[in-house]
Short mmCIF file of N, CA and C in Angstrom, two decimals:
data_model
loop_
_atom_site.label_atom_id
_atom_site.label_comp_id
_atom_site.label_asym_id
_atom_site.label_seq_id
_atom_site.Cartn_x
_atom_site.Cartn_y
_atom_site.Cartn_z
N ASN A 1 -12.52 -14.50 107.52
CA ASN A 1 -12.35 -13.12 107.08
C ASN A 1 -11.46 -13.05 106.12
N ALA A 2 -11.55 -12.61 104.84
CA ALA A 2 -11.18 -12.53 103.53
C ALA A 2 -9.67 -12.03 103.63
N LEU A 3 -9.16 -12.82 102.61
CA LEU A 3 -7.70 -12.24 101.81
C LEU A 3 -7.66 -11.46 100.99
N CYS A 4 -7.24 -10.42 101.36
CA CYS A 4 -7.15 -9.13 100.29
C CYS A 4 -5.67 -8.45 100.46
N MET A 5 -5.47 -7.58 99.46
CA MET A 5 -4.66 -6.03 99.71
C MET A 5 -5.46 -5.56 98.63
N MET A 6 -4.91 -4.30 99.19
CA MET A 6 -5.55 -2.76 98.31
C MET A 6 -4.24 -2.32 97.54
N ASP A 7 -4.43 -2.51 95.75
CA ASP A 7 -3.32 -2.14 95.10
C ASP A 7 -3.25 -0.72 95.38
N ALA A 8 -2.09 -0.64 94.57
CA ALA A 8 -1.41 1.39 94.70
C ALA A 8 -2.74 2.18 94.42
N ASP A 9 -3.42 1.75 93.54
CA ASP A 9 -4.45 2.62 92.93
C ASP A 9 -5.69 2.82 93.73
N GLY A 10 -5.70 1.50 94.84
CA GLY A 10 -7.13 1.88 96.08
C GLY A 10 -7.95 0.18 95.37
N SER A 11 -7.60 -0.23 94.57
CA SER A 11 -8.50 -1.26 94.28
C SER A 11 -7.85 -2.34 95.18
N VAL A 12 -9.31 -3.04 95.32
CA VAL A 12 -8.57 -4.74 96.17
C VAL A 12 -8.68 -5.60 95.22
N GLY A 13 -7.59 -6.32 95.38
CA GLY A 13 -7.16 -7.36 94.52
C GLY A 13 -6.19 -8.55 95.41
N THR A 14 -6.96 -9.39 94.77
CA THR A 14 -6.75 -11.09 95.71
C THR A 14 -5.11 -11.51 95.25
N ALA A 15 -4.79 -11.21 94.37
CA ALA A 15 -3.83 -12.10 93.36
C ALA A 15 -2.50 -11.48 94.28
N GLY A 16 -2.02 -10.02 94.42
CA GLY A 16 -1.30 -9.64 95.14
C GLY A 16 -1.20 -10.25 96.33
N ALA A 17 -2.80 -10.53 97.09
CA ALA A 17 -2.79 -10.96 98.43
C ALA A 17 -2.24 -12.02 98.30
N MET A 18 -2.47 -13.00 97.67
CA MET A 18 -2.05 -14.78 97.41
C MET A 18 -0.93 -14.74 97.57
N ARG A 19 -0.36 -13.91 96.51
CA ARG A 19 1.03 -13.78 96.08
C ARG A 19 2.15 -13.26 97.12
N SER A 20 1.96 -12.74 97.85
CA SER A 20 2.48 -12.05 99.21
C SER A 20 2.12 -13.06 100.36
N ARG A 21 1.53 -14.13 100.07
CA ARG A 21 1.42 -15.10 101.64
C ARG A 21 1.72 -16.37 101.05
N GLY A 22 2.58 -16.32 99.43
CA GLY A 22 3.17 -17.83 99.00
C GLY A 22 1.63 -18.56 97.93
N MET A 23 0.81 -18.11 98.09
CA MET A 23 -0.62 -18.81 97.35
C MET A 23 -0.44 -18.68 96.02
N THR A 24 -0.87 -19.72 95.59
CA THR A 24 -1.31 -19.31 93.96
C THR A 24 -2.15 -20.56 94.09
N GLY A 25 -3.33 -20.71 92.58
CA GLY A 25 -4.36 -21.46 92.36
C GLY A 25 -3.85 -22.44 92.64
N ASP A 26 -2.74 -23.19 91.80
CA ASP A 26 -2.20 -24.41 91.81
C ASP A 26 -1.88 -24.96 92.91
N THR A 27 -1.70 -24.47 94.15
CA THR A 27 -1.43 -24.83 95.56
C THR A 27 -2.53 -25.24 96.50
N LEU A 28 -3.78 -24.51 96.60
CA LEU A 28 -4.99 -24.32 96.61
C LEU A 28 -5.41 -25.84 96.58
N GLU A 29 -6.60 -26.17 97.82
CA GLU A 29 -6.63 -26.82 97.68
C GLU A 29 -8.26 -26.50 97.40
N ASN A 30 -9.55 -27.84 96.99
CA ASN A 30 -10.77 -27.37 96.39
C ASN A 30 -11.38 -26.35 97.44
N GLY A 31 -11.37 -26.55 98.62
CA GLY A 31 -12.07 -26.06 99.65
C GLY A 31 -11.52 -24.65 100.23
N LYS A 32 -10.73 -24.73 99.96
CA LYS A 32 -9.92 -23.30 100.09
C LYS A 32 -10.26 -22.84 99.12
N GLU A 33 -10.47 -23.13 97.86
CA GLU A 33 -10.63 -22.03 96.81
C GLU A 33 -12.07 -21.64 96.87
N GLU A 34 -13.08 -22.16 97.69
CA GLU A 34 -14.37 -22.27 97.23
C GLU A 34 -14.50 -21.21 98.16
N LYS A 35 -13.81 -21.35 100.10
CA LYS A 35 -14.11 -20.28 100.68
C LYS A 35 -13.32 -18.97 100.13
N LEU A 36 -12.40 -18.46 99.70
CA LEU A 36 -11.85 -18.14 99.04
C LEU A 36 -12.56 -16.96 97.87
N ALA A 37 -13.22 -17.56 97.23
CA ALA A 37 -14.33 -16.94 96.20
C ALA A 37 -15.46 -16.48 96.69
N LEU A 38 -15.80 -16.96 97.76
CA LEU A 38 -17.07 -16.48 98.31
C LEU A 38 -16.50 -15.53 99.30
N SER A 39 -15.28 -15.28 99.85
CA SER A 39 -14.65 -14.17 100.81
C SER A 39 -14.38 -13.20 100.13
N ILE A 40 -14.12 -12.98 98.50
CA ILE A 40 -14.24 -11.86 97.37
C ILE A 40 -15.35 -11.87 96.91
N SER A 41 -15.92 -12.41 97.20
CA SER A 41 -17.44 -12.14 96.48
C SER A 41 -18.26 -11.25 97.81
N GLN A 42 -17.75 -11.16 98.90
CA GLN A 42 -18.70 -11.07 99.99
C GLN A 42 -17.45 -9.59 100.20
N LEU A 43 -16.66 -9.63 99.90
CA LEU A 43 -15.81 -8.36 99.80
C LEU A 43 -16.28 -7.84 98.49
N LEU A 44 -17.08 -7.74 97.49
CA LEU A 44 -17.15 -6.84 96.82
C LEU A 44 -18.74 -6.72 96.68
N SER A 45 -19.12 -7.34 97.81
CA SER A 45 -20.80 -6.61 97.97
C SER A 45 -20.55 -5.64 98.77
N SER A 46 -22.18 -5.41 98.88
CA SER A 46 -22.06 -3.97 99.30
C SER A 46 -21.26 -3.28 100.99
N ASP A 47 -21.02 -4.95 101.73
CA ASP A 47 -20.38 -4.52 102.76
C ASP A 47 -18.96 -4.22 102.43
N GLY A 48 -19.01 -4.86 101.70
CA GLY A 48 -17.26 -5.19 101.10
C GLY A 48 -16.65 -3.64 100.60
N GLU A 49 -17.65 -3.14 99.77
CA GLU A 49 -17.15 -2.10 99.14
C GLU A 49 -17.21 -0.90 100.49
N ALA A 50 -18.03 -1.03 101.26
CA ALA A 50 -18.17 -0.04 102.69
C ALA A 50 -16.75 -0.11 103.27
N GLN A 51 -16.31 -1.45 103.52
CA GLN A 51 -14.79 -1.92 104.14
C GLN A 51 -13.88 -1.18 103.03
N VAL A 52 -13.79 -1.40 101.60
CA VAL A 52 -13.28 -0.64 100.78
C VAL A 52 -12.93 0.63 101.08
N GLU A 53 -14.22 1.35 101.41
CA GLU A 53 -13.97 2.68 101.41
C GLU A 53 -13.07 3.31 102.70
N GLU A 54 -13.71 2.69 103.91
CA GLU A 54 -13.38 2.92 104.80
C GLU A 54 -12.10 2.64 104.85
N MET A 55 -11.25 1.42 104.39
CA MET A 55 -9.64 1.17 104.54
C MET A 55 -9.34 2.78 103.55
N LYS A 56 -9.88 3.25 102.72
CA LYS A 56 -9.42 4.30 101.41
C LYS A 56 -9.68 5.35 102.27
N ARG A 57 -10.57 5.86 103.14
CA ARG A 57 -10.50 7.05 104.28
C ARG A 57 -9.58 6.49 105.40
N GLN A 58 -9.51 5.86 105.84
CA GLN A 58 -8.24 5.76 106.99
C GLN A 58 -7.44 6.15 106.07
N LEU A 59 -6.79 5.47 104.87
CA LEU A 59 -5.53 5.91 104.57
C LEU A 59 -5.28 7.16 104.06
N GLU A 60 -6.64 8.07 103.20
CA GLU A 60 -5.73 8.79 103.44
C GLU A 60 -5.91 10.19 104.17
N ASN A 61 -6.88 9.44 105.83
CA ASN A 61 -6.24 10.01 107.00
C ASN A 61 -4.89 10.22 107.33
N MET A 62 -4.05 8.91 107.32
CA MET A 62 -2.93 8.65 107.67
C MET A 62 -2.09 9.44 106.87
N LYS A 63 -2.38 9.34 105.26
CA LYS A 63 -1.46 10.46 104.13
C LYS A 63 -1.63 11.78 104.86
N MET A 64 -2.80 12.47 105.21
CA MET A 64 -2.80 13.74 105.76
C MET A 64 -2.21 13.44 106.89
N THR A 65 -2.44 13.02 108.28
CA THR A 65 -1.28 13.14 109.22
C THR A 65 -0.22 12.99 108.81
N LYS A 66 0.72 12.08 108.22
CA LYS A 66 1.67 11.96 107.81
C LYS A 66 2.41 13.54 106.82
N ASN A 67 1.36 13.64 106.19
CA ASN A 67 1.94 15.29 105.63
C ASN A 67 1.91 16.50 106.59
N ILE A 68 0.92 16.85 107.71
CA ILE A 68 0.97 17.17 108.72
C ILE A 68 2.15 17.10 109.75
N THR A 69 2.54 16.05 109.73
CA THR A 69 3.52 15.32 110.90
C THR A 69 5.15 16.16 110.26
N GLU A 70 5.27 15.58 108.76
CA GLU A 70 6.12 16.13 107.73
C GLU A 70 6.12 17.57 107.99
N SER A 71 5.37 18.22 107.99
CA SER A 71 5.02 19.55 107.76
C SER A 71 5.59 20.30 109.11
N ASN A 72 4.84 19.88 110.35
CA ASN A 72 5.18 20.35 111.65
C ASN A 72 6.83 20.01 111.62
N LEU A 73 7.51 18.93 111.52
CA LEU A 73 8.87 18.36 111.43
C LEU A 73 9.38 19.31 111.10
N LYS A 74 9.34 19.77 109.56
CA LYS A 74 9.72 21.02 108.74
C LYS A 74 9.65 22.10 109.28
N LEU A 75 8.54 22.23 110.32
CA LEU A 75 8.83 23.91 110.47
C LEU A 75 9.42 23.99 111.97
N GLU A 76 9.26 22.95 112.89
CA GLU A 76 10.30 22.69 114.13
C GLU A 76 11.78 22.93 113.48
N ARG A 77 12.63 21.76 112.38
CA ARG A 77 13.56 22.67 112.15
C ARG A 77 13.74 23.70 111.46
N GLU A 78 13.30 24.37 110.84
CA GLU A 78 13.10 25.75 110.22
C GLU A 78 13.17 26.96 111.96
N GLU A 79 12.58 26.10 112.41
CA GLU A 79 12.88 27.23 113.82
C GLU A 79 14.20 26.77 114.50
N LYS A 80 14.20 25.49 114.85
CA LYS A 80 15.94 25.14 115.39
C LYS A 80 16.98 25.86 114.51
N LYS A 81 16.52 26.06 113.30
CA LYS A 81 17.75 26.53 112.50
C LYS A 81 17.74 27.57 113.06
N ILE A 82 16.74 28.37 112.71
CA ILE A 82 16.83 30.02 112.70
C ILE A 82 17.18 30.39 114.53
N THR A 83 16.71 29.45 115.41
CA THR A 83 17.39 29.72 116.76
C THR A 83 18.64 29.62 117.04
N MET A 84 19.52 28.38 116.42
CA MET A 84 20.89 28.01 116.16
C MET A 84 21.40 29.28 115.78
N LYS A 85 20.96 29.61 114.60
CA LYS A 85 21.72 30.96 113.67
C LYS A 85 21.81 32.25 114.97
N ASN A 86 20.54 32.13 115.59
CA ASN A 86 20.55 33.73 116.50
C ASN A 86 21.15 33.38 117.67
N MET A 87 21.52 32.35 118.46
CA MET A 87 22.46 31.96 119.49
C MET A 87 23.70 31.99 118.60
N GLU A 88 24.47 31.65 117.73
CA GLU A 88 25.89 31.71 116.86
C GLU A 88 25.81 33.08 117.10
N SER A 89 25.16 34.52 116.93
CA SER A 89 25.09 35.65 115.89
C SER A 89 25.35 35.88 117.99
N ALA A 90 24.57 35.27 118.90
CA ALA A 90 24.57 36.02 119.76
C ALA A 90 26.12 36.06 120.43
N MET A 91 26.47 34.66 120.09
CA MET A 91 27.45 33.95 120.93
C MET A 91 28.93 35.05 120.38
N LYS A 92 29.00 35.34 119.22
CA LYS A 92 30.04 35.63 118.52
C LYS A 92 30.23 37.04 119.14
N THR A 93 28.87 38.00 119.18
CA THR A 93 28.50 38.96 119.77
C THR A 93 29.37 39.53 121.08
N ILE A 94 29.02 38.35 121.80
CA ILE A 94 29.56 38.20 123.34
C ILE A 94 30.96 38.03 123.17
N ARG A 95 31.23 37.18 122.16
CA ARG A 95 33.01 36.61 122.09
C ARG A 95 33.25 37.74 121.70
N GLU A 96 33.22 38.84 121.05
CA GLU A 96 33.98 40.02 120.38
C GLU A 96 33.95 41.08 121.73
N GLN A 97 32.85 41.06 122.11
CA GLN A 97 32.92 41.72 123.77
C GLN A 97 33.94 41.66 124.23
N MET A 98 33.92 40.36 124.63
CA MET A 98 34.95 39.56 125.89
C MET A 98 36.38 39.85 125.35
N GLU A 99 36.37 39.90 123.78
CA GLU A 99 38.24 40.28 123.91
C GLU A 99 38.46 41.55 123.48
N LYS A 100 37.14 43.13 123.56
CA LYS A 100 37.46 43.96 123.85
C LYS A 100 37.63 44.29 125.01
N GLN A 101 36.79 43.48 125.83
CA GLN A 101 37.22 43.62 127.31
C GLN A 101 38.40 42.73 127.97
N ASN A 102 39.02 42.17 127.07
CA ASN A 102 40.20 41.58 127.43
C ASN A 102 41.52 42.73 126.88
N GLU A 103 41.23 43.20 125.56
CA GLU A 103 41.94 43.93 125.48
C GLU A 103 42.21 44.91 126.32
N GLN A 104 40.89 45.58 127.03
CA GLN A 104 41.44 46.89 127.24
C GLN A 104 41.94 46.77 128.93
N MET A 105 41.37 45.47 129.65
CA MET A 105 41.82 45.48 130.96
C MET A 105 43.85 44.94 130.40
N GLU A 106 43.70 44.29 129.44
CA GLU A 106 45.24 44.12 129.45
C GLU A 106 46.02 45.49 129.05
N LYS A 107 45.78 46.60 128.11
CA LYS A 107 46.33 47.25 128.05
C LYS A 107 46.62 48.55 129.73
N MET A 108 44.69 48.08 130.33
CA MET A 108 45.27 48.77 131.77
C MET A 108 46.16 48.30 132.72
N LYS A 109 46.37 46.93 132.61
CA LYS A 109 47.13 46.32 133.24
C LYS A 109 48.92 46.71 132.54
N GLN A 110 48.93 47.07 131.56
CA GLN A 110 49.96 47.63 131.13
C GLN A 110 50.53 48.65 131.78
N GLU A 111 49.45 49.59 131.67
CA GLU A 111 49.49 50.73 132.47
C GLU A 111 49.77 51.10 134.03
N CYS A 112 49.12 49.86 134.83
CA CYS A 112 49.46 49.95 136.12
C CYS A 112 50.96 49.25 136.16
N ASP A 113 51.15 48.91 135.75
CA ASP A 113 52.35 48.02 135.94
C ASP A 113 53.66 49.00 135.20
N GLY A 114 53.43 49.91 134.08
CA GLY A 114 54.34 51.33 134.19
C GLY A 114 54.28 51.79 135.05
N GLU A 115 53.12 52.20 135.97
CA GLU A 115 52.91 53.60 136.75
C GLU A 115 53.57 52.62 138.19
N LEU A 116 53.56 51.29 138.21
CA LEU A 116 54.26 50.66 139.38
C LEU A 116 55.72 50.84 139.39
N ILE A 117 56.21 50.57 138.32
CA ILE A 117 57.70 50.91 137.78
C ILE A 117 58.13 52.36 138.57
N ASN A 118 57.22 52.98 137.88
CA ASN A 118 57.72 54.52 138.13
C ASN A 118 57.65 54.83 139.40
N TYR A 119 56.68 54.18 140.03
CA TYR A 119 56.60 54.66 141.37
C TYR A 119 58.05 53.71 142.43
N GLN A 120 58.33 52.65 141.48
CA GLN A 120 59.42 51.63 142.55
C GLN A 120 60.72 52.74 142.29
N SER A 121 60.52 53.18 141.06
CA SER A 121 61.91 54.02 140.80
C SER A 121 61.85 55.18 141.58
N GLU A 122 61.06 55.61 141.63
CA GLU A 122 61.05 57.20 142.85
C GLU A 122 61.31 56.54 143.54
N MET A 123 60.83 55.40 144.47
CA MET A 123 60.55 55.10 145.81
C MET A 123 62.75 54.78 146.25
N GLN A 124 62.95 54.19 144.90
CA GLN A 124 63.88 53.91 145.15
C GLN A 124 65.46 55.14 145.15
N LEU A 125 64.75 55.82 144.49
CA LEU A 125 65.83 57.27 144.36
C LEU A 125 65.36 57.97 145.31
N LEU A 126 64.04 57.89 146.20
CA LEU A 126 63.86 58.88 147.70
C LEU A 126 64.67 57.95 148.51
N ARG A 127 64.59 56.65 148.12
CA ARG A 127 65.63 55.79 149.40
C ARG A 127 67.22 56.19 149.46
N ASP A 128 67.78 55.84 148.10
CA ASP A 128 68.68 56.63 148.16
C ASP A 128 69.49 57.59 148.45
N GLN A 129 68.34 58.64 148.43
CA GLN A 129 68.87 60.28 148.54
C GLN A 129 68.48 59.97 150.26
N LEU A 130 67.76 59.31 150.60
CA LEU A 130 67.72 59.31 152.16
C LEU A 130 68.86 59.14 153.12
N ASP A 131 69.11 57.82 152.63
CA ASP A 131 70.61 56.99 152.75
C ASP A 131 71.68 58.11 152.42
N ALA A 132 71.99 58.55 151.43
CA ALA A 132 72.75 59.46 151.26
C ALA A 132 72.83 60.82 152.47
N LYS A 133 72.20 61.63 152.57
CA LYS A 133 71.91 62.55 153.79
C LYS A 133 71.79 61.51 155.08
N ASP A 134 71.18 60.15 155.22
CA ASP A 134 71.83 59.74 156.72
C ASP A 134 73.55 59.68 156.60
N ALA A 135 74.03 59.25 155.68
CA ALA A 135 75.28 59.11 155.61
C ALA A 135 75.66 60.85 156.10
N MET A 136 75.34 61.94 155.72
CA MET A 136 76.31 62.87 155.64
C MET A 136 75.58 63.44 156.98
N LEU A 137 74.76 62.99 157.42
CA LEU A 137 74.33 63.31 158.89
C LEU A 137 74.99 62.67 159.84
N ALA A 138 75.55 61.23 159.65
CA ALA A 138 76.11 60.27 160.32
C ALA A 138 77.55 61.38 160.49
N ASN A 139 78.19 61.41 159.73
CA ASN A 139 79.36 62.39 159.02
C ASN A 139 79.88 63.67 159.86
N LYS A 140 78.69 64.64 160.05
CA LYS A 140 78.48 65.61 160.45
C LYS A 140 78.42 65.18 161.97
N GLU A 141 77.71 64.25 162.40
CA GLU A 141 77.35 64.17 163.85
C GLU A 141 79.18 63.79 164.46
N GLN A 142 79.84 63.40 163.86
CA GLN A 142 81.12 62.29 164.00
C GLN A 142 82.10 63.78 163.87
N GLU A 143 81.62 64.90 162.71
CA GLU A 143 82.84 65.54 162.88
C GLU A 143 82.57 66.50 163.95
N LEU A 144 81.35 67.28 164.39
CA LEU A 144 80.98 67.56 165.53
C LEU A 144 81.36 66.91 167.05
N GLU A 145 81.21 65.89 166.86
CA GLU A 145 81.74 65.10 168.10
C GLU A 145 83.38 65.72 168.48
N VAL A 146 83.90 65.03 167.00
CA VAL A 146 85.78 65.61 167.24
C VAL A 146 85.52 66.93 167.61
N LEU A 147 85.15 67.94 167.13
CA LEU A 147 85.23 69.23 167.21
C LEU A 147 84.71 69.65 169.02
N ARG A 148 83.63 68.70 169.30
CA ARG A 148 83.57 69.23 170.87
C ARG A 148 84.67 68.75 171.81
N GLN A 149 84.72 67.17 171.57
CA GLN A 149 86.51 66.85 172.02
C GLN A 149 87.22 67.85 171.84
N THR A 150 87.41 68.58 170.71
CA THR A 150 88.73 69.27 170.48
C THR A 150 88.38 70.62 171.52
N VAL A 151 87.71 71.21 171.63
CA VAL A 151 87.04 72.27 172.35
C VAL A 151 87.27 72.08 173.63
N ASP A 152 86.84 70.87 174.28
CA ASP A 152 86.61 70.53 175.65
C ASP A 152 88.59 70.34 176.16
N GLY A 153 89.19 69.97 175.12
CA GLY A 153 90.55 69.46 175.53
C GLY A 153 91.73 71.12 175.69
N ARG A 154 90.65 72.16 175.02
CA ARG A 154 91.46 73.58 174.86
C ARG A 154 91.66 74.08 176.41
N SER A 155 89.73 74.81 176.43
CA SER A 155 89.79 75.58 177.48
C SER A 155 88.35 75.11 178.09
N ALA A 156 88.57 75.20 179.27
CA ALA A 156 86.88 75.29 179.80
C ALA A 156 86.24 76.38 179.38
N VAL A 157 86.77 77.47 179.35
CA VAL A 157 85.66 78.29 178.40
C VAL A 157 85.56 78.28 177.42
N GLY A 158 84.53 78.20 176.69
CA GLY A 158 83.77 78.20 175.13
C GLY A 158 82.66 76.89 175.67
N TYR A 159 81.98 77.35 173.65
CA TYR A 159 80.86 76.40 173.56
C TYR A 159 80.80 76.26 172.14
N VAL A 160 80.17 76.04 171.65
CA VAL A 160 80.09 75.38 170.19
C VAL A 160 78.80 75.95 169.91
N SER A 161 78.72 76.93 168.81
CA SER A 161 77.79 78.02 168.62
C SER A 161 76.43 76.80 167.39
N ASP A 162 75.38 77.39 167.80
CA ASP A 162 74.39 76.81 167.14
C ASP A 162 74.55 77.66 165.75
N PRO A 163 74.38 77.39 164.24
CA PRO A 163 74.62 77.97 163.31
C PRO A 163 72.88 78.22 163.14
N ASP A 164 72.20 78.29 164.09
CA ASP A 164 70.76 78.75 163.51
C ASP A 164 70.39 80.33 164.15
N GLU A 165 71.39 80.56 165.51
CA GLU A 165 71.44 81.69 165.97
C GLU A 165 71.48 82.99 165.09
N ASP A 166 71.13 83.73 165.45
CA ASP A 166 70.98 84.91 164.54
C ASP A 166 72.06 86.16 165.35
N SER A 167 72.81 85.44 166.71
CA SER A 167 74.07 86.83 166.49
C SER A 167 75.08 85.76 166.07
N GLU A 168 76.39 86.60 165.71
CA GLU A 168 77.71 86.32 165.18
C GLU A 168 78.58 86.12 166.26
N ASP A 169 79.70 85.12 165.65
CA ASP A 169 80.75 84.88 166.78
C ASP A 169 81.19 85.66 167.19
N GLY A 170 81.13 85.98 168.43
CA GLY A 170 81.95 86.70 169.48
C GLY A 170 80.96 88.28 170.10
N ALA A 171 79.64 88.13 169.57
CA ALA A 171 78.49 89.10 170.02
C ALA A 171 78.14 88.69 171.05
N ASP A 172 77.68 89.90 171.79
CA ASP A 172 77.13 89.57 172.82
C ASP A 172 75.57 89.36 172.39
N VAL A 173 74.74 89.92 173.86
CA VAL A 173 73.14 90.21 172.94
C VAL A 173 72.72 91.24 172.50
N ASN A 174 73.37 92.70 172.65
CA ASN A 174 73.19 93.94 172.08
C ASN A 174 73.91 93.97 170.56
N GLY A 175 74.41 93.10 170.51
CA GLY A 175 75.21 92.77 168.83
C GLY A 175 76.83 93.38 169.41
N ASN A 176 77.55 93.87 170.14
CA ASN A 176 78.55 93.98 170.67
C ASN A 176 80.01 92.79 170.50
N LYS A 177 80.86 93.10 169.36
CA LYS A 177 81.85 92.34 169.49
C LYS A 177 82.67 91.62 171.08
N VAL A 178 82.66 90.49 171.11
CA VAL A 178 83.13 90.07 172.51
C VAL A 178 83.81 88.96 172.01
N ALA A 179 85.29 89.31 172.60
CA ALA A 179 86.25 88.31 172.16
C ALA A 179 85.99 86.64 173.49
N VAL A 180 85.67 85.74 172.70
CA VAL A 180 85.53 84.68 173.41
C VAL A 180 86.34 83.69 172.92
N PRO A 181 87.48 83.29 173.99
CA PRO A 181 88.24 82.09 173.77
C PRO A 181 87.40 81.10 173.53
N GLY A 182 87.95 80.31 172.56
CA GLY A 182 87.39 78.28 172.11
C GLY A 182 86.20 78.88 171.30
N VAL A 183 85.79 79.42 170.42
CA VAL A 183 84.44 79.42 170.01
C VAL A 183 84.34 79.18 168.70
N ILE A 184 83.86 78.11 168.27
CA ILE A 184 83.94 77.43 166.82
C ILE A 184 82.43 77.71 166.50
N SER A 185 82.37 78.21 165.15
CA SER A 185 81.36 78.18 164.48
C SER A 185 81.05 77.02 163.56
N LEU A 186 79.98 76.81 163.22
CA LEU A 186 80.15 75.34 162.43
C LEU A 186 78.92 75.96 161.35
N PRO A 187 79.38 75.74 160.23
CA PRO A 187 78.61 76.12 158.82
C PRO A 187 77.41 75.32 158.82
N SER A 188 76.00 75.74 158.61
CA SER A 188 75.24 75.06 158.26
C SER A 188 74.97 73.99 157.36
N ALA A 189 74.83 73.20 157.55
CA ALA A 189 74.18 71.98 156.50
C ALA A 189 73.41 72.34 155.69
N ALA A 190 73.25 72.31 154.46
CA ALA A 190 72.46 72.61 153.37
C ALA A 190 71.86 71.56 152.97
#
């Protein structure tokens, strides 16, 4: 095998190859110089030119492959950038929608809390009214019991009339006034 290197312009040179291996003309022995010269001459022969051309073609193929690969990578990078921008835009839209929904939910929660407070206030008012009426009813029942005991103690004749009856105190079924001892009428509780 011949020791040679292709220069940047594509030409074959032995000096660069020899320098890269640390070889100079002074350090080579005579036998090696002859082999080197023979190898160089073989390279420069028609087979050597074919090898150089093949190497040039391979180098061009590698450059084209590299360029294609770089182009593909650039396209992929651009596609990824576009995809990322689209994803960021979609996420922003979703975030805005979520914020609007959160605001609506908070508003609805506040309305519900307000209604709940109103219902609780109304229920408390109704409880207070019920408690007041229960207390008034208990008071009236005590008064009625006292009146019944009073009537029972005065005479054996008499009754406590129902305030919802159509007849007045001391009237019979036909509406004639009759004096009934011990009849007490109680006003109706409104």
